[in-house]
Short mmCIF file of C-alpha atoms and ligand atoms in Angstrom, two decimals:
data_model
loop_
_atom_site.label_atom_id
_atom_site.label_comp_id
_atom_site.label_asym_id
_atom_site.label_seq_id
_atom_site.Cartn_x
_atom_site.Cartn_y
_atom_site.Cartn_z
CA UNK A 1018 -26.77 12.15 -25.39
CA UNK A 1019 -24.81 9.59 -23.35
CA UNK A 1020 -23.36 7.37 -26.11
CA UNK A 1021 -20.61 9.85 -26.50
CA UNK A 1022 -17.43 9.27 -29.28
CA UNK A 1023 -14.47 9.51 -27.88
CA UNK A 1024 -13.33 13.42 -28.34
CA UNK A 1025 -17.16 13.79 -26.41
CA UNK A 1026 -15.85 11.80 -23.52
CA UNK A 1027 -12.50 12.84 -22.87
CA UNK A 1028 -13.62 16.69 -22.72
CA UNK A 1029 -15.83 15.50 -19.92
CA UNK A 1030 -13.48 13.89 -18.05
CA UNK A 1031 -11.13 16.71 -18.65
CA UNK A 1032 -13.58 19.20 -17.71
CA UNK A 1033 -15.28 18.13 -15.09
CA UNK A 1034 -13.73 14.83 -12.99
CA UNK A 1035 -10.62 15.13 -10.27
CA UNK A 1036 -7.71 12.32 -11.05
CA UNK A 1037 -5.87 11.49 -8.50
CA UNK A 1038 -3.30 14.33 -7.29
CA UNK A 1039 -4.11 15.97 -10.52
CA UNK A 1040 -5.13 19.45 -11.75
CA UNK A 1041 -8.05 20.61 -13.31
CA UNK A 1042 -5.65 22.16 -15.53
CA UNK A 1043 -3.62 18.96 -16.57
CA UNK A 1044 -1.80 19.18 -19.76
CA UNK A 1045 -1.82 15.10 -19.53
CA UNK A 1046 -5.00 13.35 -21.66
CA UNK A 1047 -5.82 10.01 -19.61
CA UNK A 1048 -5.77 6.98 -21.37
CA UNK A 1049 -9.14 6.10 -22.11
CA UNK A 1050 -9.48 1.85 -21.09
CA UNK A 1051 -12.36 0.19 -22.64
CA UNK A 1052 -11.31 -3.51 -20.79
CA UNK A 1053 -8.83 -4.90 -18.96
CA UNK A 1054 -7.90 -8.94 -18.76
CA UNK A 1055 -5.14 -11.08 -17.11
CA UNK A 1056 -1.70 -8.52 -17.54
CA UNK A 1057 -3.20 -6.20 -20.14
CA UNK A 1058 -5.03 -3.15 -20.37
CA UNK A 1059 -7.17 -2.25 -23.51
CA UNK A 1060 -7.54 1.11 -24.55
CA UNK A 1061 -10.50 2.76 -26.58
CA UNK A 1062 -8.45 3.01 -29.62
CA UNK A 1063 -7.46 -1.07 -29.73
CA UNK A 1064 -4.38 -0.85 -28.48
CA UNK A 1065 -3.52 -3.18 -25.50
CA UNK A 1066 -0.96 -2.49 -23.00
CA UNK A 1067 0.91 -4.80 -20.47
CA UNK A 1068 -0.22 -3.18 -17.32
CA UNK A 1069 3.26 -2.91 -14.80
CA UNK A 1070 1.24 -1.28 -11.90
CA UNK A 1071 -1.49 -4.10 -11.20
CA UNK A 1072 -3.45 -0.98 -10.83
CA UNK A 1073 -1.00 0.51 -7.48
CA UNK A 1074 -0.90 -2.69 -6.16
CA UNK A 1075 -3.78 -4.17 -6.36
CA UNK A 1076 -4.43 -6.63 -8.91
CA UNK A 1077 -2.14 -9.25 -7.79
CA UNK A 1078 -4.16 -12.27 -9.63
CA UNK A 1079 -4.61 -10.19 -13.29
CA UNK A 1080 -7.95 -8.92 -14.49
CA UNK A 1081 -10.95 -10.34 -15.30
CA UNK A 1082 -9.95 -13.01 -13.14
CA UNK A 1083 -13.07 -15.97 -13.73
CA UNK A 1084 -12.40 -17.17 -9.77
CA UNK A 1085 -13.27 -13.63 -8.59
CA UNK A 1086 -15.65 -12.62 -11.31
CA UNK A 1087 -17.66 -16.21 -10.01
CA UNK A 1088 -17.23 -15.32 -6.50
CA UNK A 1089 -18.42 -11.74 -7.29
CA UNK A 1090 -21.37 -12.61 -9.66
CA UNK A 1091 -22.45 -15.43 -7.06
CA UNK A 1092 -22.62 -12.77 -3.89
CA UNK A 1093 -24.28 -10.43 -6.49
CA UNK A 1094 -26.95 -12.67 -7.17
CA UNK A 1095 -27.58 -13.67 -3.52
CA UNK A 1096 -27.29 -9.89 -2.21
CA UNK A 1097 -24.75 -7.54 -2.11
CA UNK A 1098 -24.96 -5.37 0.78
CA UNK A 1099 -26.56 -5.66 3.91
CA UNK A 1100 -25.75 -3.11 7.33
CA UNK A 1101 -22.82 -4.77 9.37
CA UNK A 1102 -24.57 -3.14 12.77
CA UNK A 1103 -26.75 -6.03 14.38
CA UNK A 1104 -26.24 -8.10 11.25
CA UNK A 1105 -23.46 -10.91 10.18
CA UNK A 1106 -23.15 -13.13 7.16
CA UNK A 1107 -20.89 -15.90 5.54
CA UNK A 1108 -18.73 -14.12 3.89
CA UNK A 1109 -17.28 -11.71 6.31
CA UNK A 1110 -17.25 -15.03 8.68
CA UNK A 1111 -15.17 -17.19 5.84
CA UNK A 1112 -13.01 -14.10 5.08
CA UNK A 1113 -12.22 -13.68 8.81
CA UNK A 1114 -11.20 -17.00 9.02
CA UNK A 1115 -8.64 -16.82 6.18
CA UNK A 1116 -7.54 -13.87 7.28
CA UNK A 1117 -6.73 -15.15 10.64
CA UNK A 1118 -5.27 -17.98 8.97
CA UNK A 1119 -2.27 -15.63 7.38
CA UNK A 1120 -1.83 -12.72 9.79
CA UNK A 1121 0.79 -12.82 12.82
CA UNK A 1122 -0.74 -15.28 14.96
CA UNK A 1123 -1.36 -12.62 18.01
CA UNK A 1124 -3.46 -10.60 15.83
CA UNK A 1125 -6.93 -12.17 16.59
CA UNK A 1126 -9.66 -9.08 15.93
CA UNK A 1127 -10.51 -7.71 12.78
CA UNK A 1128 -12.21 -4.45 11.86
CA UNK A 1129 -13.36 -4.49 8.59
CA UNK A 1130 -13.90 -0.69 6.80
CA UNK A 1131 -13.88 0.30 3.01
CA UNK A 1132 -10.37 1.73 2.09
CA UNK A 1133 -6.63 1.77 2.65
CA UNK A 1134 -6.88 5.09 4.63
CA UNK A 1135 -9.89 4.32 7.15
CA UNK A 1136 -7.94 1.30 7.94
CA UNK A 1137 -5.35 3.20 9.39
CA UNK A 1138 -7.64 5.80 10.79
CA UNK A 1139 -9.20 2.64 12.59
CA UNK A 1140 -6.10 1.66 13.86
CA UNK A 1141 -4.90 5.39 15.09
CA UNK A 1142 -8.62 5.41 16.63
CA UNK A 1143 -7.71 1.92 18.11
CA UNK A 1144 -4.57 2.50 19.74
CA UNK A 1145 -5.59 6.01 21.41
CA UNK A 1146 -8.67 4.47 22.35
CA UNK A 1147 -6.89 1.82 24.18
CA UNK A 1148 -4.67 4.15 26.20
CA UNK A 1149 -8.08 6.26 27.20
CA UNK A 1150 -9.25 2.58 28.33
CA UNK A 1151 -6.70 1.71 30.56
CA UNK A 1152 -6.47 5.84 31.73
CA UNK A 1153 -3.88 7.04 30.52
CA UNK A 1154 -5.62 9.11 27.85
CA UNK A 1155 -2.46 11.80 27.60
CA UNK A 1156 -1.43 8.94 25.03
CA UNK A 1157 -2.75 10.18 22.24
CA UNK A 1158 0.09 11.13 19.43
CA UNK A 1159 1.85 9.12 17.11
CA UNK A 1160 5.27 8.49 16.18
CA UNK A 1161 6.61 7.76 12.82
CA UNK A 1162 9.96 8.14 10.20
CA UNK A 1163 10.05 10.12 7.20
CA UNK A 1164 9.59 8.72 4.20
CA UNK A 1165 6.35 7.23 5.19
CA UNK A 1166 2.71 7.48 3.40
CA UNK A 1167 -0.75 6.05 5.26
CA UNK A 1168 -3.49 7.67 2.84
CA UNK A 1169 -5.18 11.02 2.33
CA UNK A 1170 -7.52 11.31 5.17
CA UNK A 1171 -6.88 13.45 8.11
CA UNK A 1172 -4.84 11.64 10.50
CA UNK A 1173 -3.16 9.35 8.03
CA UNK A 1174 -2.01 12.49 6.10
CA UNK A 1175 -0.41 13.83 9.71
CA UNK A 1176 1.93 10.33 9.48
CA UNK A 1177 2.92 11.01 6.25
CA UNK A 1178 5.89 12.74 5.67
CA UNK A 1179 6.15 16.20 6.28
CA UNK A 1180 8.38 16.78 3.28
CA UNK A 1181 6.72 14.70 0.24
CA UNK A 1182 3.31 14.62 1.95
CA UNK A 1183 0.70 17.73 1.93
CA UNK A 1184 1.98 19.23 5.57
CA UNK A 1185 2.86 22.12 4.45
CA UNK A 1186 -0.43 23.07 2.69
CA UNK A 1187 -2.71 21.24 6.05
CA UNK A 1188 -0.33 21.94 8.46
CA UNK A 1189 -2.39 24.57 10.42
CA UNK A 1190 -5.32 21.86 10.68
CA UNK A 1191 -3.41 18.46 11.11
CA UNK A 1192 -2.37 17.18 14.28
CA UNK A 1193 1.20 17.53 14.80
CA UNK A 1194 3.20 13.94 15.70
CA UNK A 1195 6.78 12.91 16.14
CA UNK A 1196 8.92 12.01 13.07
CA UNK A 1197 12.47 10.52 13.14
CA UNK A 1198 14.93 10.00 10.57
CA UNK A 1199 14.28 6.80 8.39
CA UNK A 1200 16.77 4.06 8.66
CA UNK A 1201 19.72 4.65 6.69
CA UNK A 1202 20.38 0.58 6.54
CA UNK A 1203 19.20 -1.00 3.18
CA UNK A 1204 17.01 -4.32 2.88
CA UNK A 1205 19.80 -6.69 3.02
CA UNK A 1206 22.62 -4.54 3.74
CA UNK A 1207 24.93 -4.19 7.00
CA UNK A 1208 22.93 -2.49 9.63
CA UNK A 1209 24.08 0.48 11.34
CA UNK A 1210 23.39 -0.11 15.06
CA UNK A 1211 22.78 4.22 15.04
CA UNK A 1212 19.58 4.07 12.84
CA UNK A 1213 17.68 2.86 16.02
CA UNK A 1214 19.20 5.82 18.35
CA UNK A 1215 16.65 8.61 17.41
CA UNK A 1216 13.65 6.24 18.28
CA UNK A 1217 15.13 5.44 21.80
CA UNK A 1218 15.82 9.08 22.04
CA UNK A 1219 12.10 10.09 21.41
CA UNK A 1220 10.42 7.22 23.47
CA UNK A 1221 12.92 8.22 26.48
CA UNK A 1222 11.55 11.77 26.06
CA UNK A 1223 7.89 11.77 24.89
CA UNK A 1224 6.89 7.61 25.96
CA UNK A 1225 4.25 8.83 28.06
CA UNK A 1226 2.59 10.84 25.04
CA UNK A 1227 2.88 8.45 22.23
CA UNK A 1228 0.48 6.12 21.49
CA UNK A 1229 1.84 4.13 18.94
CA UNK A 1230 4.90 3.83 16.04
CA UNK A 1231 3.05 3.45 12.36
CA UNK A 1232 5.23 1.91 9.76
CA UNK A 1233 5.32 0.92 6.61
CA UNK A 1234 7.43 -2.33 7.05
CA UNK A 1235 10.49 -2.91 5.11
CA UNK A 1236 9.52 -0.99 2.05
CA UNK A 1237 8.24 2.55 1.68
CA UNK A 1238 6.00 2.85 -0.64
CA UNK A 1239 4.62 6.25 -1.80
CA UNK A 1240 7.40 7.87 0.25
CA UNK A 1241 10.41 6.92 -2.20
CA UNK A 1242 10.14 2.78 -2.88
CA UNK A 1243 12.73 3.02 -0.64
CA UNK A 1244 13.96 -1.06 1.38
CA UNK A 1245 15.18 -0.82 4.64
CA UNK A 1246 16.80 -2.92 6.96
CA UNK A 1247 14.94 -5.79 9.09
CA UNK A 1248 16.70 -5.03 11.94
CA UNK A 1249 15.29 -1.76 12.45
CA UNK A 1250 11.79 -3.64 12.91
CA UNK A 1251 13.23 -6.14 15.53
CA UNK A 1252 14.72 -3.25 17.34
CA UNK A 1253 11.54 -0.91 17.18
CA UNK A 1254 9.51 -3.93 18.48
CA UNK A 1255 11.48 -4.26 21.48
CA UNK A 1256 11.46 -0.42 22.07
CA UNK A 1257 8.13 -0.04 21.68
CA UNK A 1258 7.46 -2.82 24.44
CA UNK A 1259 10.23 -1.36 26.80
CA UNK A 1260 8.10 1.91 26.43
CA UNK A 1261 4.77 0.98 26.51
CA UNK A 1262 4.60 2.16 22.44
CA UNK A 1263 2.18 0.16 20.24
CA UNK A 1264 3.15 -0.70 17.21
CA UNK A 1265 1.44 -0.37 13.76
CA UNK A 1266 2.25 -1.91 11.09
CA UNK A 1267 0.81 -0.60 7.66
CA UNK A 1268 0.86 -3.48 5.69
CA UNK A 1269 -1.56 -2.08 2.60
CA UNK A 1270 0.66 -2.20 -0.07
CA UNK A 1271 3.25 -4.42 1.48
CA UNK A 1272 0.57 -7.35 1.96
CA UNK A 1273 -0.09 -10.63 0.31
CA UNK A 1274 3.47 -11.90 -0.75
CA UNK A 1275 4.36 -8.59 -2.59
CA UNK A 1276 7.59 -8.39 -1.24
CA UNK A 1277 8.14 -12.40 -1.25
CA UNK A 1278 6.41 -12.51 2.07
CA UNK A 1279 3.19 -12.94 3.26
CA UNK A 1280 3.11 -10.04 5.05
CA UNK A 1281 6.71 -7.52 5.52
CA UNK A 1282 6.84 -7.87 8.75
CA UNK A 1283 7.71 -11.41 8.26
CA UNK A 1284 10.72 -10.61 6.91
CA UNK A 1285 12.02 -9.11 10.46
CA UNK A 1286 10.09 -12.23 12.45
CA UNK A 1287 8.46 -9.42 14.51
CA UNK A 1288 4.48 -9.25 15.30
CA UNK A 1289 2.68 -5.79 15.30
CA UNK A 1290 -0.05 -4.61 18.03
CA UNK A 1291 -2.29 -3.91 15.03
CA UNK A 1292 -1.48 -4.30 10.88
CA UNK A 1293 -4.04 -2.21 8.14
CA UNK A 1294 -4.50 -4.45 4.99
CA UNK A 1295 -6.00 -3.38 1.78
CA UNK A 1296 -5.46 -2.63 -2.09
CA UNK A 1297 -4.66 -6.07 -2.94
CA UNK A 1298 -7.25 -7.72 -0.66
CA UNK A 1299 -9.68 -8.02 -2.93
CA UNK A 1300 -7.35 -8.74 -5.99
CA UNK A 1301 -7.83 -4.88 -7.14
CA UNK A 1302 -11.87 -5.65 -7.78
CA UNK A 1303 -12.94 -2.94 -4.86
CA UNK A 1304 -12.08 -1.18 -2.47
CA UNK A 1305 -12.00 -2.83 1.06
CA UNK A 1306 -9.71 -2.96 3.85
CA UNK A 1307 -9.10 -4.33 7.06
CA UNK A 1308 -7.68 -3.66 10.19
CA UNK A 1309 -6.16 -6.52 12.52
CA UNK A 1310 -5.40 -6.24 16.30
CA UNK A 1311 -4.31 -8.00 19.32
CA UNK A 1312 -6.84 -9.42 22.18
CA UNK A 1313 -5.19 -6.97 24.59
CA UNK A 1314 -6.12 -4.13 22.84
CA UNK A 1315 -9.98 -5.62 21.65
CA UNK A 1316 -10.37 -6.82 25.48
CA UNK A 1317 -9.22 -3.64 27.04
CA UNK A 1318 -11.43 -1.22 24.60
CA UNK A 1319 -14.24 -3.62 25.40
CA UNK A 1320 -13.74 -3.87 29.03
CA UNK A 1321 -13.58 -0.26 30.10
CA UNK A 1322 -15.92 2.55 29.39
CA UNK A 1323 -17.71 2.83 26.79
CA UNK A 1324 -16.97 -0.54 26.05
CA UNK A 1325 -17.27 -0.21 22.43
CA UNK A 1326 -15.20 0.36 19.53
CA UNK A 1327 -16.48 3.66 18.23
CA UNK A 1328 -16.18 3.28 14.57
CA UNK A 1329 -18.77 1.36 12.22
CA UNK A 1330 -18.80 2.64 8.88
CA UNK A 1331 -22.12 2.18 6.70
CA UNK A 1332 -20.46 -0.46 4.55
CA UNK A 1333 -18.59 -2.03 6.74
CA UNK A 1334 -18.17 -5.89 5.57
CA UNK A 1335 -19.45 -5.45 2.35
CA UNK A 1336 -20.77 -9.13 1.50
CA UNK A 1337 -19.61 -8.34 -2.05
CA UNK A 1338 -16.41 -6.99 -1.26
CA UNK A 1339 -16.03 -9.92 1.53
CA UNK A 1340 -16.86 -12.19 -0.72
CA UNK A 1341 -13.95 -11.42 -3.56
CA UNK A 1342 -11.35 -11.52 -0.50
CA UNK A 1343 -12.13 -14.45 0.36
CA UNK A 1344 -11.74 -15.93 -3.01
CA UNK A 1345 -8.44 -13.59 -4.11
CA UNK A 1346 -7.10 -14.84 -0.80
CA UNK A 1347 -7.94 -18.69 -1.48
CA UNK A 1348 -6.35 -18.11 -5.15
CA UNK A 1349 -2.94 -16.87 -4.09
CA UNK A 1350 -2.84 -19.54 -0.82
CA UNK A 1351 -3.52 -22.61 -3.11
CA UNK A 1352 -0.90 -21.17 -5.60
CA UNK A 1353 2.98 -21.78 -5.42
CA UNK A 1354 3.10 -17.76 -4.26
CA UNK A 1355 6.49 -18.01 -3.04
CA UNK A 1356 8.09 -19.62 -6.07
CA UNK A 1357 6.20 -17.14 -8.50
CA UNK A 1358 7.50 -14.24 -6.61
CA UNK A 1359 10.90 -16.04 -6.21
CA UNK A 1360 11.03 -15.93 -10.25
CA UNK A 1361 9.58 -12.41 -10.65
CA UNK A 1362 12.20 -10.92 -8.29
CA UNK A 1363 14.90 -12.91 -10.21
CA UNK A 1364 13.76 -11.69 -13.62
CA UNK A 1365 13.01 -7.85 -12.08
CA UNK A 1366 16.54 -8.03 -11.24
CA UNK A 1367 18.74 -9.57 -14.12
CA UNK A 1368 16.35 -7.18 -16.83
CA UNK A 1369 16.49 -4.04 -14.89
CA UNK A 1370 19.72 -3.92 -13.47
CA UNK A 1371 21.79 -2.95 -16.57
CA UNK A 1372 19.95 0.35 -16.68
CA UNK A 1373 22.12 1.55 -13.43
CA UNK A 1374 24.86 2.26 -15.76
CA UNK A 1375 22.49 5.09 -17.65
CA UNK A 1376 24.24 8.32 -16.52
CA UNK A 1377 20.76 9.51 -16.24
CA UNK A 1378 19.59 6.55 -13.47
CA UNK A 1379 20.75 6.83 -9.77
CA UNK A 1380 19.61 3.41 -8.63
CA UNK A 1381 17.87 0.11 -9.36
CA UNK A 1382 16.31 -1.63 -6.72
CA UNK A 1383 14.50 -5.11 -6.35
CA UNK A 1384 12.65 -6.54 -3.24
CA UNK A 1385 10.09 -9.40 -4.41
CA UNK A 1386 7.54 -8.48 -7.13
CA UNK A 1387 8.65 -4.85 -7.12
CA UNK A 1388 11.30 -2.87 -9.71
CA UNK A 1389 12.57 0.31 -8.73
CA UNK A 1390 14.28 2.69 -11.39
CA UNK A 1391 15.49 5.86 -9.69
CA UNK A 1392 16.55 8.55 -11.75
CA UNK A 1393 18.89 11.40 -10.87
CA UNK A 1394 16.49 13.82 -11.78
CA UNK A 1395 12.17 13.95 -11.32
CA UNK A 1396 11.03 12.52 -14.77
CA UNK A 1397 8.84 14.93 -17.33
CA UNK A 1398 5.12 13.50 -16.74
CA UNK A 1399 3.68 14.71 -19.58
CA UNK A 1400 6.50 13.21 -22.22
CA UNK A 1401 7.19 9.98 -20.49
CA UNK A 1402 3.50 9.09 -19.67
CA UNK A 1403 2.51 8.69 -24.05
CA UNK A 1404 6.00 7.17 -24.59
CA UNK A 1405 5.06 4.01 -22.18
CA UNK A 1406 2.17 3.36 -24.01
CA UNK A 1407 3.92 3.65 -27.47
CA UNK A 1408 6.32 1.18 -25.93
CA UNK A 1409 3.34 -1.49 -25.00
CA UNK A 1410 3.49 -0.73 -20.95
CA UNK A 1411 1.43 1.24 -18.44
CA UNK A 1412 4.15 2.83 -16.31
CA UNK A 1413 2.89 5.22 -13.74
CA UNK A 1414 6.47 7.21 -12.27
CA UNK A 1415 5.96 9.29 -9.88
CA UNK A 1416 9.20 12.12 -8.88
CA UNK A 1417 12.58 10.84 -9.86
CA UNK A 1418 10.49 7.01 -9.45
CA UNK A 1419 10.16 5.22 -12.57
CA UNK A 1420 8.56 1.25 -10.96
CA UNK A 1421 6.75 -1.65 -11.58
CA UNK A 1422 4.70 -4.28 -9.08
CA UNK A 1423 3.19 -6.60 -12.13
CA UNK A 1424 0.64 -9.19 -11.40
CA UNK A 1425 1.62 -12.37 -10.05
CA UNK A 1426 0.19 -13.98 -13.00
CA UNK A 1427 2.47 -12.66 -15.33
CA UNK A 1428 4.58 -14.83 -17.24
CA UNK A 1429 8.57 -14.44 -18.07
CA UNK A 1430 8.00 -13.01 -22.12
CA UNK A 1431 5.33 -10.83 -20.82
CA UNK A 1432 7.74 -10.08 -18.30
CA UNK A 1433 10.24 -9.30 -20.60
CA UNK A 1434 8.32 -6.93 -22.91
CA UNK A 1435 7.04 -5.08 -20.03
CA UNK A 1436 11.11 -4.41 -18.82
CA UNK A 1437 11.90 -3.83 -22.73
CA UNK A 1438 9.07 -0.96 -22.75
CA UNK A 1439 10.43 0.72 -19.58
CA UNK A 1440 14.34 0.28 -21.43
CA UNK A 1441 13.39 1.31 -24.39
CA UNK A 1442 11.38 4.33 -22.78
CA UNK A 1443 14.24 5.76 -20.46
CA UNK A 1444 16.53 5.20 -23.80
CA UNK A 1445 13.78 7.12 -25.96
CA UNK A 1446 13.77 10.06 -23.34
CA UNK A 1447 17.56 10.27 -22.27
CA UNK A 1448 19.66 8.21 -25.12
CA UNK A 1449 20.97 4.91 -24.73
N1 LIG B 913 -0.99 3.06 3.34
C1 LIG B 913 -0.17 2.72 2.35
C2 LIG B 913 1.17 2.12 2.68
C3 LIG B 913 -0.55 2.90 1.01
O1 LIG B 913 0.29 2.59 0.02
C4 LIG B 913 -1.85 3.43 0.75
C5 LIG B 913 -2.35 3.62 -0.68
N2 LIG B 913 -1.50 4.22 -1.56
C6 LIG B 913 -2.66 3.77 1.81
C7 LIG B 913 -2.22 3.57 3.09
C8 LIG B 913 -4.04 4.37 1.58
O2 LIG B 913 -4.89 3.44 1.01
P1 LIG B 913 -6.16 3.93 0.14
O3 LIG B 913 -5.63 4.63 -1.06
O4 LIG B 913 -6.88 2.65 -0.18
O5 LIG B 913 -6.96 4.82 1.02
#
């Protein structure tokens, strides 16, 4: 009964299994991948695919990576779970070290959970429970800007913006928080002193309400791949410390040299309060996440009543997840990082920038190891998805988005081929 053909499986997975923001209903059939190694996916059917996604962010080092797949198979053979409560090991211990070893250097404290999303609920959790620690527990909301996205669970989702998130279906249920504009200044742009004005105009107002400001630093991600300008971050940090705001940084898919540096907020020279890391962490082998914060915060919380942090999930520190981040994060700080990303952005750039003269693209956009293609109009899902895989690429677009974030292992002819399928897709779908 289970060694099902191919017609057997897809009607399951049609039938019966929830894609990500998908319907039940879905007129699109899901590729069907049998393996996946360094850039390429292979699907059931032999076909193999350069994958332009790294799997939403994730697979910075390629698949099938034998580094990872050691340092996994090793922890699997010597155990792979144990409870984190009363319990340590030497693989969250090595991976803390690294970690500490990259982040801002104030960021000493690290709360390790098992996705993207808790990591930020960790961090909301963190910064009310620090105001309740030093009394003043009317702290409690968050600010934010439109544009942003944090995850799917509850509070995340109340961060995320009102407009593209799911406000308007939860909206009855999710706490309500302060949103400002977004800055109108592009990544490397002129800045327009005027984008910081609504944030002074809120903390003047509502400072002795708000918690913290969550950000996605320099580039919006699910909100719109949209750049903004560093300034804005140097400007927020020294709001948020004239108001007594802390600031958190939400660094998930903006972590690990994605956008050429280390970390986004790098490229404004600011340090958060507390920054949420995940999705490439472990080089796109697991879910796993962490959440980094200052001694202030970890001394207060631990100094005041209860004197605990009160979150401890039951695979927290996974020693198998642990154990991957340690070696993803050795692989990419023994590598030439910079350079590579240095070279991807270049290439990005000189192959995708000719499309902006397609009357049916608004904008191309480059910031490190990310491609933008904005179209005027939200592209047709269920004609453009089968055309990238004719054309040799996994493209995932989402709205008017059409964007890559390929591995850092991929070389300048895969490169190539994988900006030649997206081309020759938009040309397939609108003319040339
Ligand atoms: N924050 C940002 C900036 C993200 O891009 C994501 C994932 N798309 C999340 C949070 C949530 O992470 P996860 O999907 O692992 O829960």
């Amino acid at each position: 009964m289970y060694n099902m053909n191919y017609s057997e499986l897809i009607a399951i997975d049609k039938h019966h299994i929830w894609h990500p923001y998908s319907s039940i209903n879905s007129p699109v059939t899901p590729e069907l991948i049998s393996r996946a190694d360094g850039v390429y996916l292979h699907t059931h059917d032999g076909k193999q695919i350069i994958d332009g996604m790294s799997s939403w962010w994730s697979a910075i080092h390629g698949y099938n990576h034998s580094t990872l797949n050691n340092a996994a198979t090793e922890q699997l053979n010597n155990m792979s779970h144990v409870m984190f409560g009363g319990l340590t090991h030497r693989p969250a211990i090595e991976l803390a070290a690294k970690i500490l070893d990259i982040v801002p250097q104030n960021l000493r404290h690290i709360f390790y959970s098992d996705s993207g999303s808790v990591s930020v609920e960790v961090a909301m959790k963190m910064a009310v429970q620090y105001w309740y620690s030093k009394n003043q527990a009317s702290k409690h909301r968050f600010a934010t800007m439109r544009g942003g996205y944090h995850g799917d669970t509850w509070h995340a989702m109340s961060v995320c913006d009102p407009e593209n998130g799911m406000h308007n279906i939860f909206s009855d249920s999710l706490p309500q928080q302060f949103f400002v504009p977004r800055p109108q200044s592009l990544f490397g742009g002129t800045w327009h002193s005027e984008d910081i004005d609504a944030v002074h105009e809120l903390f003047k107002k509502h400072h002795t309400e708000i918690a913290a400001f969550i950000l996605e630093p320099i580039v919006q991600g699910a909100g719109g791949m949209y750049f903004y300008h560093r300034q804005f971050l140097v400007e927020l940090r020294t709001l948020c410390n004239e108001f007594n705001i802390l600031l958190i940084a939400d660094e998930i898919a903006t972590g690990f040299g994605r956008t050429g540096k280390m970390f986004a907020c790098e490229h404004a020279n600011i340090e958060p309060d507390i920054l949420c890391m995940g999705k490439s962490i472990t080089g796109g082998y697991m879910s796993f996440a962490a959440t980094v914060c200052t001694t202030k915060i970890a001394q207060t919380i631990s100094d005041n009543a209860p004197g605990v942090f009160m979150h401890g999930p039951t695979f927290m520190g996974n020693p198998l997840a642990c154990a991957v981040a340690s070696a993803n994060i050795s692989l990419l700080c023994n590598s030439e990082w910079q350079d590579t990303i240095a070279l991807l952005e270049q290439q990005l750039q000189t192959e995708l920038s000719p499309l902006e003269s397609h009357s049916a693209v608004h904008k191309v956009r480059v910031l490190g190891a990310i491609g933008v293609v904005e179209m005027k109009e939200a592209v047709d899902m269920k004609k453009i998805q089968p055309l990238f895989v004719k054309h040799g690429v996994w493209i995932r677009p989402f709205g008017k988005l059409i964007y890559t974030m390929p591995a850092y292992i991929m070389n300048s002819s895969e490169l190539h081929n994988l900006c030649e399928g997206i081309k020759q897709t938009i040309h397939e779908v609108y003319g040339k």
